[in-house]
């Protein structure tokens, strides 16, 4: 959540929220008394034991957390909550040379930032399979990270027609699709129409991105033209509800201006229920109209692809239970969350149990599709699941997590969070078979829980033990801005490689023997093939002419774990890191005359400091 939304919410929740914050944010107690929720010393020892991963021991889970507008993904070990890696996705990251070499620079395009929100691990039969991680970004993009090497392999977009891709990336149970949707409706096709015409001439878009089952390659498959609401969150149906996708939206008022007031007039907003198989079929039958190169379905002309489920006003998260029978969603200022029954939704569709329509999309009758309103507490945002029908809902206004039971709808426990929780993540907690064990609250504020670092405070994550009836706070961890959603996967599901095998390197400029290294010239184009191996670059110097277009191709011929080499070329803004077995290229024009040193940036051996060379530009 951006700071903008945060302040907007504070505005809307008004007195209630401020009162809640005032009680939560009292000056901190001494650290020893605060530990493990201020419990007795034995509780502290117990909590410490549960999170202690001894030196050399390994965590049992990985947590992949969105890094918000840092444009990155942070990887943690659970339960230690130790930060293991940063995966740069939409932002250059000098530590790994991302965004400096030709391939990653091309992938990033013109944008030097991205605002990521919802990671989605690839699934097989509704369970994480450990192959890929997808993540959305507000500038209309979606990325795929390969979990074999924890590297970003593809960035799709910015895609046409949709704007502000927040309700994304949510994969379907066999990773057939990832979703994208509009937060800020715009004219479709994109053209300048004044904001006064918002209600009639602006449109939302829900998009299906097809994923190749073998390679993970993403391709924009279709879009659905939607009313100009703000699409917010989503979750794929599974088992009982497989084939459907649910996405929340607010601003059914179609208002502009101060949305915190203008978009809160009606009592209900909507969850869109998309029959994605029907959408796929309609597009295959040629029912889409091509707008800006994309096949777009208009629900007025193609009925049956999408329905609207009324929901408490200004909903945020929507989450499908592990068996797929219930869809959980609520207004974010309510005191209850609604459990919608998938069977009843299907019956209502069959019986045309509608109360009206929005731009031709039928609106289902709330009373006919709901099973229960669960009194979870104030400000319900997101729900995660444990085994045996347990559900955990984050409460922004109450600054707590409520534990409740699917089916009986009783709320059995509430754990306070410090402070103002947004998303939460349970171990495999959005799959068909949640693990339980751990739950992490991803909080928006961390006030007073750590040594001060000035006005920009770190964000906080709190680890809870959920093995027993009562949830227990175990640990506070802090992170850079800005956590949104995170997913926690069993560590043994991820099979990483430690070097790129030599015989898999098919790069046309790869050189594995120092004999083949050197400079070739073709007119003003110069190619420099470099070999990097402990502790030398070959060649250790090369000459080019001013104005040449230079491509430096570096192969790290090591086949040993952790033996990375870097290539920093001073004054040319070039900084590349080459992993063992990898070849990377960087292309630039030799604009500055003189002598410029290049050196290895990654400590690689006792003679690392000797790993250097010169580029002479004449
Ligand atoms: S948001 S605090 Cu971007 Cu997912 Cu919910
Ligand atoms: Cu190679 Cu340091």
XYZ file of C-alpha atoms and ligand atoms in Angstrom:
625
model
C 0.000 0.000 0.000
C 1.388 3.370 -0.904
C 1.635 6.138 1.627
C -1.098 7.832 -0.344
C -3.555 5.050 0.315
C -2.446 4.861 3.887
C -3.321 8.478 4.491
C -6.526 8.110 2.495
C -7.575 5.254 4.734
C -6.731 7.177 7.817
C -9.007 9.893 6.455
C -11.895 7.532 5.823
C -11.658 5.557 9.003
C -11.551 8.855 10.822
C -12.085 8.867 14.516
C -12.293 5.101 14.882
C -8.900 4.561 13.351
C -7.196 7.430 15.085
C -8.506 6.180 18.389
C -7.200 2.720 17.569
C -3.797 4.107 16.616
C -3.642 6.269 19.704
C -4.008 3.273 21.970
C -1.636 1.140 19.887
C 1.092 3.716 19.510
C 1.736 4.625 23.100
C 5.432 5.134 23.858
C 7.262 1.864 23.839
C 8.042 -0.224 26.870
C 11.560 -1.490 27.478
C 12.469 -4.146 24.940
C 12.695 -6.959 27.491
C 9.103 -6.394 28.596
C 7.768 -6.070 25.081
C 9.188 -9.335 23.816
C 6.673 -11.967 22.750
C 3.773 -9.633 23.346
C 4.906 -8.608 26.809
C 4.513 -12.098 28.257
C 6.479 -13.706 31.050
C 10.167 -14.506 30.722
C 9.455 -18.189 29.963
C 7.280 -17.142 27.009
C 10.194 -15.126 25.683
C 12.504 -18.126 25.972
C 9.933 -20.324 24.231
C 9.463 -17.838 21.423
C 13.234 -17.505 21.019
C 13.560 -21.265 20.783
C 10.871 -21.502 18.135
C 12.526 -18.971 15.866
C 16.141 -19.870 16.551
C 17.815 -21.474 13.585
C 21.278 -22.433 14.793
C 24.334 -21.431 12.748
C 24.610 -23.838 9.837
C 20.989 -25.004 10.185
C 18.413 -24.151 7.564
C 14.976 -22.627 7.719
C 11.969 -24.775 6.830
C 10.271 -22.210 4.621
C 11.064 -19.485 2.139
C 8.990 -16.327 2.267
C 8.803 -14.244 -0.913
C 7.720 -10.734 -0.010
C 6.800 -7.898 -2.297
C 9.145 -4.937 -1.976
C 6.497 -2.413 -3.055
C 7.857 0.615 -4.860
C 11.429 -0.587 -4.369
C 10.504 -2.715 -7.403
C 12.107 -5.762 -5.813
C 11.242 -9.028 -4.116
C 12.750 -9.833 -0.723
C 13.419 -13.435 0.234
C 13.344 -14.497 3.884
C 13.870 -17.732 5.722
C 11.043 -18.725 8.078
C 11.046 -19.074 11.065
C 14.356 -17.206 11.471
C 12.986 -14.236 9.463
C 16.512 -13.726 8.176
C 16.753 -11.832 4.917
C 18.379 -14.224 2.426
C 18.217 -12.391 -0.877
C 16.887 -9.437 -2.776
C 15.633 -10.234 -6.255
C 15.643 -7.127 -8.408
C 12.667 -7.175 -10.763
C 11.617 -3.719 -11.951
C 14.538 -1.671 -10.612
C 18.254 -1.675 -11.417
C 20.217 -3.251 -8.574
C 23.966 -2.654 -8.601
C 24.592 -5.479 -6.107
C 23.796 -8.068 -8.760
C 24.532 -5.877 -11.779
C 20.844 -6.053 -12.715
C 19.806 -3.329 -15.142
C 23.350 -2.714 -16.413
C 23.946 -5.575 -18.852
C 22.280 -5.616 -22.289
C 19.602 -8.219 -21.521
C 18.324 -6.861 -18.212
C 18.527 -3.273 -19.483
C 16.331 -4.251 -22.405
C 13.878 -6.003 -20.093
C 13.530 -2.914 -17.883
C 12.952 -0.626 -20.860
C 12.443 3.067 -20.140
C 11.107 2.656 -16.621
C 13.546 2.861 -13.722
C 10.950 1.985 -11.094
C 8.046 -0.317 -10.488
C 5.585 -0.745 -7.637
C 5.164 -4.462 -6.954
C 2.321 -5.818 -4.844
C 1.312 -9.446 -5.154
C 3.745 -12.299 -5.674
C 2.203 -15.508 -7.006
C 4.094 -18.782 -6.810
C 3.346 -21.143 -9.684
C 0.938 -23.932 -8.824
C 0.156 -27.474 -9.896
C -3.258 -28.758 -8.788
C -3.593 -25.768 -6.506
C -0.336 -26.394 -4.647
C 2.896 -24.445 -4.975
C 5.240 -26.333 -7.303
C 8.388 -24.256 -6.736
C 9.011 -23.434 -10.402
C 8.330 -19.726 -10.843
C 7.280 -16.614 -9.017
C 5.108 -14.084 -10.824
C 4.734 -10.532 -9.592
C 2.719 -7.542 -10.752
C 3.683 -3.917 -10.977
C 1.541 -0.779 -11.149
C 2.873 0.450 -14.533
C 0.919 -2.332 -16.240
C 3.600 -4.997 -16.042
C 4.007 -8.561 -14.891
C 7.303 -10.363 -14.287
C 8.407 -13.968 -14.051
C 11.225 -15.014 -11.731
C 12.762 -18.440 -12.227
C 13.171 -20.199 -8.876
C 15.984 -22.331 -10.259
C 18.308 -19.313 -10.039
C 16.123 -16.614 -8.376
C 16.454 -14.325 -11.388
C 13.941 -12.256 -13.296
C 13.522 -13.848 -16.719
C 10.670 -11.971 -18.349
C 8.813 -8.704 -18.003
C 5.519 -8.457 -19.872
C 4.115 -5.019 -20.621
C 3.291 -2.254 -20.037
C 0.192 -3.800 -21.604
C -2.286 -1.672 -23.564
C -5.702 -0.492 -22.299
C -5.249 -1.170 -18.591
C -3.758 1.362 -16.216
C -2.446 0.866 -12.684
C -2.059 -2.906 -12.453
C -2.832 -3.489 -8.777
C -5.279 -6.418 -8.919
C -2.614 -8.860 -10.091
C -0.866 -11.389 -10.349
C -2.956 -14.257 -8.826
C -2.337 -17.468 -10.753
C -4.909 -20.177 -11.489
C -4.501 -23.659 -9.904
C -2.407 -25.098 -12.729
C -0.723 -21.808 -13.620
C -2.791 -21.580 -16.786
C -3.197 -17.830 -16.273
C -2.037 -14.895 -14.234
C -4.363 -11.915 -13.979
C -4.031 -8.197 -14.470
C -6.640 -5.497 -13.810
C -7.081 -1.760 -13.894
C -6.902 0.326 -10.755
C -7.219 3.676 -12.525
C -9.813 3.470 -15.250
C -8.936 5.283 -18.467
C -10.530 5.714 -21.893
C -10.193 2.466 -23.903
C -8.623 2.773 -26.430
C -6.314 5.238 -24.691
C -6.976 8.834 -25.789
C -7.373 12.161 -24.039
C -10.971 12.513 -22.820
C -11.618 14.928 -19.987
C -12.237 13.529 -16.513
C -15.834 14.927 -16.488
C -16.708 12.050 -18.777
C -15.295 9.472 -16.357
C -18.561 7.666 -15.597
C -19.405 7.030 -19.228
C -16.209 7.148 -21.259
C -13.618 5.607 -18.968
C -13.276 1.830 -18.636
C -11.709 -0.779 -16.438
C -9.999 -3.862 -17.832
C -9.512 -7.372 -16.478
C -6.842 -9.243 -18.426
C -5.836 -12.893 -18.684
C -2.139 -13.575 -19.202
C -1.541 -17.064 -20.579
C 1.459 -18.918 -19.163
C 3.304 -21.555 -21.140
C 3.278 -24.724 -18.992
C 6.821 -25.713 -20.027
C 8.749 -22.462 -20.216
C 6.638 -20.158 -18.054
C 6.641 -17.629 -20.906
C 3.790 -15.117 -20.437
C 1.626 -13.760 -23.256
C -1.334 -11.379 -23.018
C -4.297 -13.519 -24.127
C -7.473 -11.441 -23.696
C -9.073 -8.560 -21.888
C -12.596 -7.937 -20.599
C -14.072 -4.443 -20.804
C -15.374 -3.487 -17.352
C -17.222 -0.532 -15.803
C -14.943 2.261 -14.549
C -14.436 0.947 -11.017
C -11.073 0.624 -9.270
C -10.116 -3.076 -9.380
C -8.153 -3.937 -6.292
C -7.338 -7.533 -5.335
C -8.078 -11.020 -6.561
C -7.822 -14.732 -6.029
C -8.361 -17.702 -8.300
C -11.073 -20.245 -7.641
C -9.768 -23.714 -6.845
C -11.184 -27.279 -6.588
C -14.965 -26.578 -6.238
C -14.586 -23.165 -7.883
C -11.808 -23.997 -10.363
C -12.219 -22.029 -13.586
C -13.256 -18.812 -11.847
C -11.372 -15.726 -10.811
C -12.627 -13.258 -8.198
C -11.572 -9.616 -8.158
C -12.677 -6.872 -5.793
C -13.447 -3.350 -6.927
C -14.350 -0.084 -5.248
C -15.786 3.163 -6.578
C -18.943 1.613 -8.039
C -20.126 5.258 -7.746
C -17.904 5.952 -10.796
C -16.802 9.068 -8.984
C -13.785 11.280 -9.450
C -12.161 13.874 -7.206
C -11.862 13.101 -3.510
C -12.578 9.394 -3.686
C -12.458 8.943 0.082
C -15.772 10.793 0.132
C -17.155 10.495 -3.389
C -16.507 6.772 -3.701
C -18.109 5.895 -0.369
C -21.687 6.916 -1.136
C -23.180 3.522 -1.822
C -23.502 0.747 0.713
C -22.044 -1.868 -1.534
C -19.322 -2.286 -4.096
C -18.585 -5.440 -6.053
C -16.499 -8.528 -6.417
C -16.263 -9.455 -10.097
C -16.571 -13.199 -10.730
C -14.883 -14.076 -14.016
C -15.452 -17.423 -15.725
C -11.985 -17.467 -17.297
C -12.614 -20.647 -19.272
C -15.667 -18.978 -20.837
C -13.554 -15.919 -21.645
C -10.893 -18.121 -23.238
C -13.532 -19.938 -25.280
C -15.209 -16.722 -26.442
C -11.892 -15.315 -27.602
C -11.063 -18.557 -29.434
C -14.444 -18.267 -31.170
C -13.432 -14.828 -32.426
C -15.774 -12.863 -30.151
C -13.129 -10.374 -29.072
C -12.775 -6.978 -30.690
C -9.165 -5.998 -31.290
C -8.329 -2.784 -29.408
C -4.719 -1.634 -29.498
C -3.635 -5.100 -30.560
C -5.487 -7.002 -27.816
C -8.632 -9.141 -28.115
C -11.136 -7.408 -25.855
C -14.450 -8.985 -24.814
C -17.395 -6.689 -24.171
C -19.682 -8.424 -21.624
C -22.675 -6.639 -23.182
C -22.073 -8.558 -26.400
C -20.595 -11.709 -24.831
C -22.752 -12.621 -21.816
C -21.654 -15.273 -19.325
C -17.999 -14.310 -18.857
C -18.416 -12.071 -15.833
C -20.889 -11.421 -12.974
C -20.850 -8.947 -10.112
C -21.240 -10.012 -6.481
C -22.296 -7.170 -4.160
C -19.948 -6.806 -1.223
C -19.470 -4.387 1.709
C -18.379 -0.963 0.458
C -14.761 -0.346 -0.526
C -13.608 -3.941 -0.297
C -9.930 -4.767 -0.406
C -8.882 -8.438 -0.365
C -10.822 -11.417 -1.632
C -9.672 -14.914 -0.768
C -10.884 -18.369 -1.746
C -10.960 -21.113 0.898
C -8.660 -24.134 0.380
C -11.552 -26.339 -0.798
C -12.770 -23.598 -3.135
C -16.261 -23.544 -1.572
C -16.151 -20.093 -0.039
C -15.082 -16.699 -1.291
C -14.199 -14.344 1.575
C -14.489 -10.601 1.076
C -15.621 -7.509 2.921
C -15.770 -3.765 3.003
C -12.538 -2.515 4.528
C -14.361 -0.292 7.046
C -16.800 -2.966 8.168
C -16.744 -5.073 11.298
C -17.635 -8.285 9.480
C -16.344 -10.263 6.550
C -18.692 -12.086 4.217
C -18.346 -15.744 3.245
C -19.931 -16.183 -0.181
C -20.926 -19.699 -1.156
C -19.719 -20.786 -4.593
C -22.604 -23.277 -5.025
C -25.093 -20.507 -4.307
C -23.336 -18.223 -6.793
C -23.743 -20.885 -9.482
C -27.412 -21.415 -8.576
C -28.068 -17.675 -8.662
C -26.456 -17.477 -12.120
C -28.557 -20.412 -13.373
C -31.779 -18.925 -11.943
C -30.927 -15.413 -13.137
C -31.280 -14.259 -9.550
C -30.102 -10.751 -10.451
C -30.923 -7.357 -8.951
C -29.841 -5.351 -11.972
C -26.757 -4.822 -14.069
C -23.750 -2.545 -14.530
C -22.979 -1.872 -18.195
C -24.666 -5.156 -19.092
C -22.934 -7.230 -16.398
C -25.528 -8.978 -14.184
C -25.445 -8.148 -10.470
C -26.184 -11.183 -8.279
C -28.467 -10.849 -5.261
C -26.352 -10.508 -2.097
C -28.784 -12.439 0.120
C -28.862 -15.351 -2.318
C -25.106 -15.929 -2.462
C -23.850 -15.281 1.047
C -23.492 -17.939 3.719
C -22.388 -15.830 6.666
C -21.182 -12.490 7.872
C -18.361 -13.314 10.236
C -17.831 -10.767 13.057
C -14.048 -10.696 12.714
C -13.511 -7.099 13.874
C -12.929 -3.686 12.341
C -11.248 -3.131 9.011
C -10.935 -6.638 7.562
C -8.479 -6.688 4.646
C -7.087 -10.102 3.779
C -7.687 -13.707 4.776
C -5.266 -16.621 4.832
C -5.943 -20.218 5.728
C -4.599 -22.986 7.897
C -5.446 -26.702 7.980
C -8.774 -27.934 9.447
C -10.827 -24.985 8.214
C -9.033 -22.257 10.138
C -9.049 -18.795 8.645
C -7.004 -15.746 9.643
C -8.178 -12.269 8.725
C -6.071 -9.120 9.018
C -7.842 -6.143 10.592
C -6.344 -2.781 9.686
C -8.469 -0.615 11.957
C -8.316 -2.998 14.933
C -4.627 -3.597 14.171
C -5.041 -7.301 14.825
C -5.473 -10.732 13.292
C -8.704 -12.650 13.899
C -8.735 -16.445 13.868
C -12.029 -18.030 12.887
C -13.498 -21.233 11.545
C -14.944 -21.873 8.101
C -18.416 -23.384 8.286
C -19.171 -22.644 11.946
C -18.065 -19.009 11.527
C -16.975 -18.628 15.135
C -14.178 -16.221 15.921
C -11.945 -17.937 18.465
C -8.923 -15.692 18.918
C -7.499 -12.292 18.171
C -3.804 -11.336 18.153
C -2.807 -7.660 18.301
C -0.331 -6.441 15.680
C 2.165 -3.592 15.978
C 0.897 -1.700 14.089
C -1.809 -1.528 11.455
C -1.534 -4.775 9.592
C -2.118 -4.920 5.842
C -1.548 -8.279 4.230
C -0.763 -11.462 6.093
C 0.818 -14.668 4.925
C 0.451 -18.181 6.329
C 2.666 -21.115 5.365
C 1.243 -22.301 2.017
C -1.808 -20.399 3.271
C -3.500 -19.738 -0.066
C -3.123 -23.245 -1.523
C -5.468 -26.256 -1.462
C -3.477 -27.672 1.481
C -2.293 -24.994 3.901
C 0.452 -26.006 6.341
C -0.444 -23.949 9.403
C 2.639 -23.597 11.660
C 3.508 -19.963 10.932
C 1.710 -16.780 10.063
C 3.380 -13.466 9.240
C 1.629 -10.135 9.713
C 2.875 -7.570 7.201
C 2.365 -4.315 9.045
C 2.174 -0.819 7.736
C 3.735 0.930 10.716
C 6.531 -0.091 13.047
C 6.672 2.918 15.369
C 8.959 2.456 18.348
C 9.661 -1.247 17.880
C 13.311 -0.811 16.858
C 16.276 1.531 17.111
C 15.324 4.760 15.417
C 16.766 5.408 11.973
C 15.222 8.818 11.447
C 11.917 9.870 9.944
C 11.722 7.039 7.415
C 11.016 4.083 9.659
C 11.383 0.499 8.477
C 8.268 -1.556 7.847
C 7.543 -4.393 10.207
C 6.670 -8.045 9.830
C 5.592 -10.082 12.820
C 5.917 -13.837 12.996
C 3.224 -15.779 14.837
C 3.050 -19.373 15.949
C -0.316 -20.811 14.850
C 0.178 -24.424 15.910
C -2.004 -24.013 18.981
C -5.461 -22.702 19.711
C -4.168 -19.244 20.599
C -1.897 -17.430 18.181
C 1.440 -16.491 19.715
C 3.722 -13.653 18.677
C 7.249 -14.993 18.176
C 9.332 -12.375 16.472
C 9.526 -8.870 15.000
C 11.407 -8.422 11.732
C 11.941 -5.233 9.789
C 12.220 -4.505 6.137
C 12.601 -1.782 3.578
C 9.522 -0.248 2.015
C 7.101 -1.575 1.276
C 5.620 -4.935 2.135
C 2.345 -5.871 0.516
C 1.606 -9.526 -0.021
C 4.056 -12.357 0.643
C 3.881 -16.101 0.101
C 5.509 -18.808 2.207
C 6.556 -22.068 0.539
C 8.121 -25.238 1.953
C 11.855 -24.954 1.429
C 12.240 -28.429 -0.061
C 9.947 -27.550 -2.968
C 12.545 -25.217 -4.417
C 15.437 -26.790 -6.294
C 18.079 -24.222 -7.029
C 21.206 -24.587 -9.122
C 24.525 -23.320 -7.831
C 26.373 -22.836 -11.105
C 25.209 -22.514 -14.702
C 26.413 -25.771 -16.285
C 28.975 -25.143 -19.023
C 27.101 -27.225 -21.601
C 23.918 -25.171 -21.080
C 25.693 -21.929 -22.000
C 24.690 -21.348 -25.625
C 25.586 -17.656 -25.670
C 27.038 -16.805 -29.107
C 29.775 -14.657 -27.526
C 30.763 -17.137 -24.799
C 34.472 -18.015 -24.610
C 35.646 -20.854 -22.417
C 39.321 -20.773 -23.373
C 41.573 -17.753 -22.898
C 42.960 -18.493 -26.417
C 39.610 -17.383 -27.873
C 39.411 -14.161 -25.884
C 40.255 -10.805 -27.498
C 39.044 -7.957 -29.666
C 37.403 -8.136 -33.105
C 36.441 -5.136 -35.162
C 33.798 -4.666 -37.850
C 33.848 -1.039 -39.005
C 32.991 1.046 -35.954
C 31.623 -1.973 -34.088
C 34.047 -3.583 -31.688
C 33.470 -6.828 -29.801
C 35.626 -7.615 -26.780
C 35.393 -11.184 -25.538
C 36.645 -11.432 -21.978
C 37.260 -14.468 -19.828
C 36.896 -14.038 -16.065
C 38.390 -16.646 -13.772
C 40.214 -16.378 -10.430
C 41.971 -13.941 -10.418
C 42.401 -12.461 -13.917
C 40.526 -10.975 -16.799
C 41.801 -12.089 -20.215
C 42.587 -9.842 -21.991
C 43.831 -7.599 -19.207
C 43.659 -4.572 -21.491
C 42.085 -3.593 -24.799
C 42.042 -0.584 -27.100
C 39.162 1.014 -28.965
C 38.709 4.288 -30.845
C 36.629 7.150 -29.578
C 33.124 6.843 -31.052
C 33.266 3.054 -31.446
C 30.234 1.027 -30.444
C 31.786 -1.438 -28.015
C 30.257 -4.722 -26.882
C 32.050 -6.345 -23.986
C 31.071 -9.997 -23.546
C 32.314 -11.576 -20.335
C 32.215 -15.277 -19.573
C 32.797 -16.432 -16.037
C 34.295 -19.878 -16.690
C 34.177 -20.969 -13.052
C 32.098 -24.028 -12.225
C 32.420 -23.559 -8.485
C 29.608 -22.459 -6.174
C 29.627 -18.810 -5.146
C 32.537 -17.867 -7.425
C 31.050 -14.751 -8.957
C 33.087 -12.117 -10.722
C 32.125 -8.542 -11.289
C 33.085 -6.160 -14.059
C 33.084 -2.525 -12.977
C 34.241 -0.108 -15.671
C 34.998 3.231 -14.087
C 33.499 6.471 -15.402
C 31.294 4.584 -17.886
C 28.454 3.670 -15.513
C 29.047 -0.013 -16.182
C 28.692 -2.581 -13.416
C 28.034 -6.199 -14.240
C 28.088 -9.351 -12.175
C 28.671 -12.680 -13.886
C 27.739 -15.884 -12.075
C 29.734 -19.110 -12.534
C 29.137 -20.446 -16.057
C 27.347 -17.324 -17.246
C 28.045 -14.964 -20.165
C 26.818 -11.378 -20.080
C 27.219 -8.515 -22.506
C 27.191 -4.762 -22.208
C 27.131 -2.429 -25.193
C 28.110 1.233 -25.088
C 29.643 4.002 -27.181
C 33.198 4.901 -26.211
C 32.450 8.583 -25.800
C 35.189 9.580 -23.349
C 38.848 9.560 -24.359
C 41.518 8.283 -22.044
C 42.389 5.255 -19.988
C 39.746 3.586 -17.841
C 40.240 0.784 -15.367
C 37.970 -2.218 -15.068
C 38.065 -4.457 -12.034
C 36.311 -7.325 -10.333
C 33.699 -6.049 -7.890
C 32.841 -9.361 -6.175
C 35.371 -10.672 -3.705
C 36.536 -13.933 -5.279
C 39.927 -14.984 -3.938
C 42.969 -13.872 -1.974
C 44.105 -12.132 -5.157
C 40.716 -10.561 -5.921
C 42.304 -7.135 -5.608
C 44.640 -8.043 -8.500
C 41.736 -8.834 -10.839
C 41.799 -5.711 -12.973
C 42.550 -4.301 -16.447
C 42.445 -1.199 -18.663
C 40.361 0.049 -21.554
C 42.259 2.579 -23.666
C 40.041 4.875 -25.733
C 42.069 6.668 -28.406
S -2.511 -4.145 -1.002
S -2.872 -4.057 2.477
Cu -1.415 -3.390 -2.614
Cu -2.320 -5.947 -1.713
Cu -3.572 -5.079 0.704
Cu 36.933 -11.909 -9.451
Cu 37.049 -10.663 -7.496
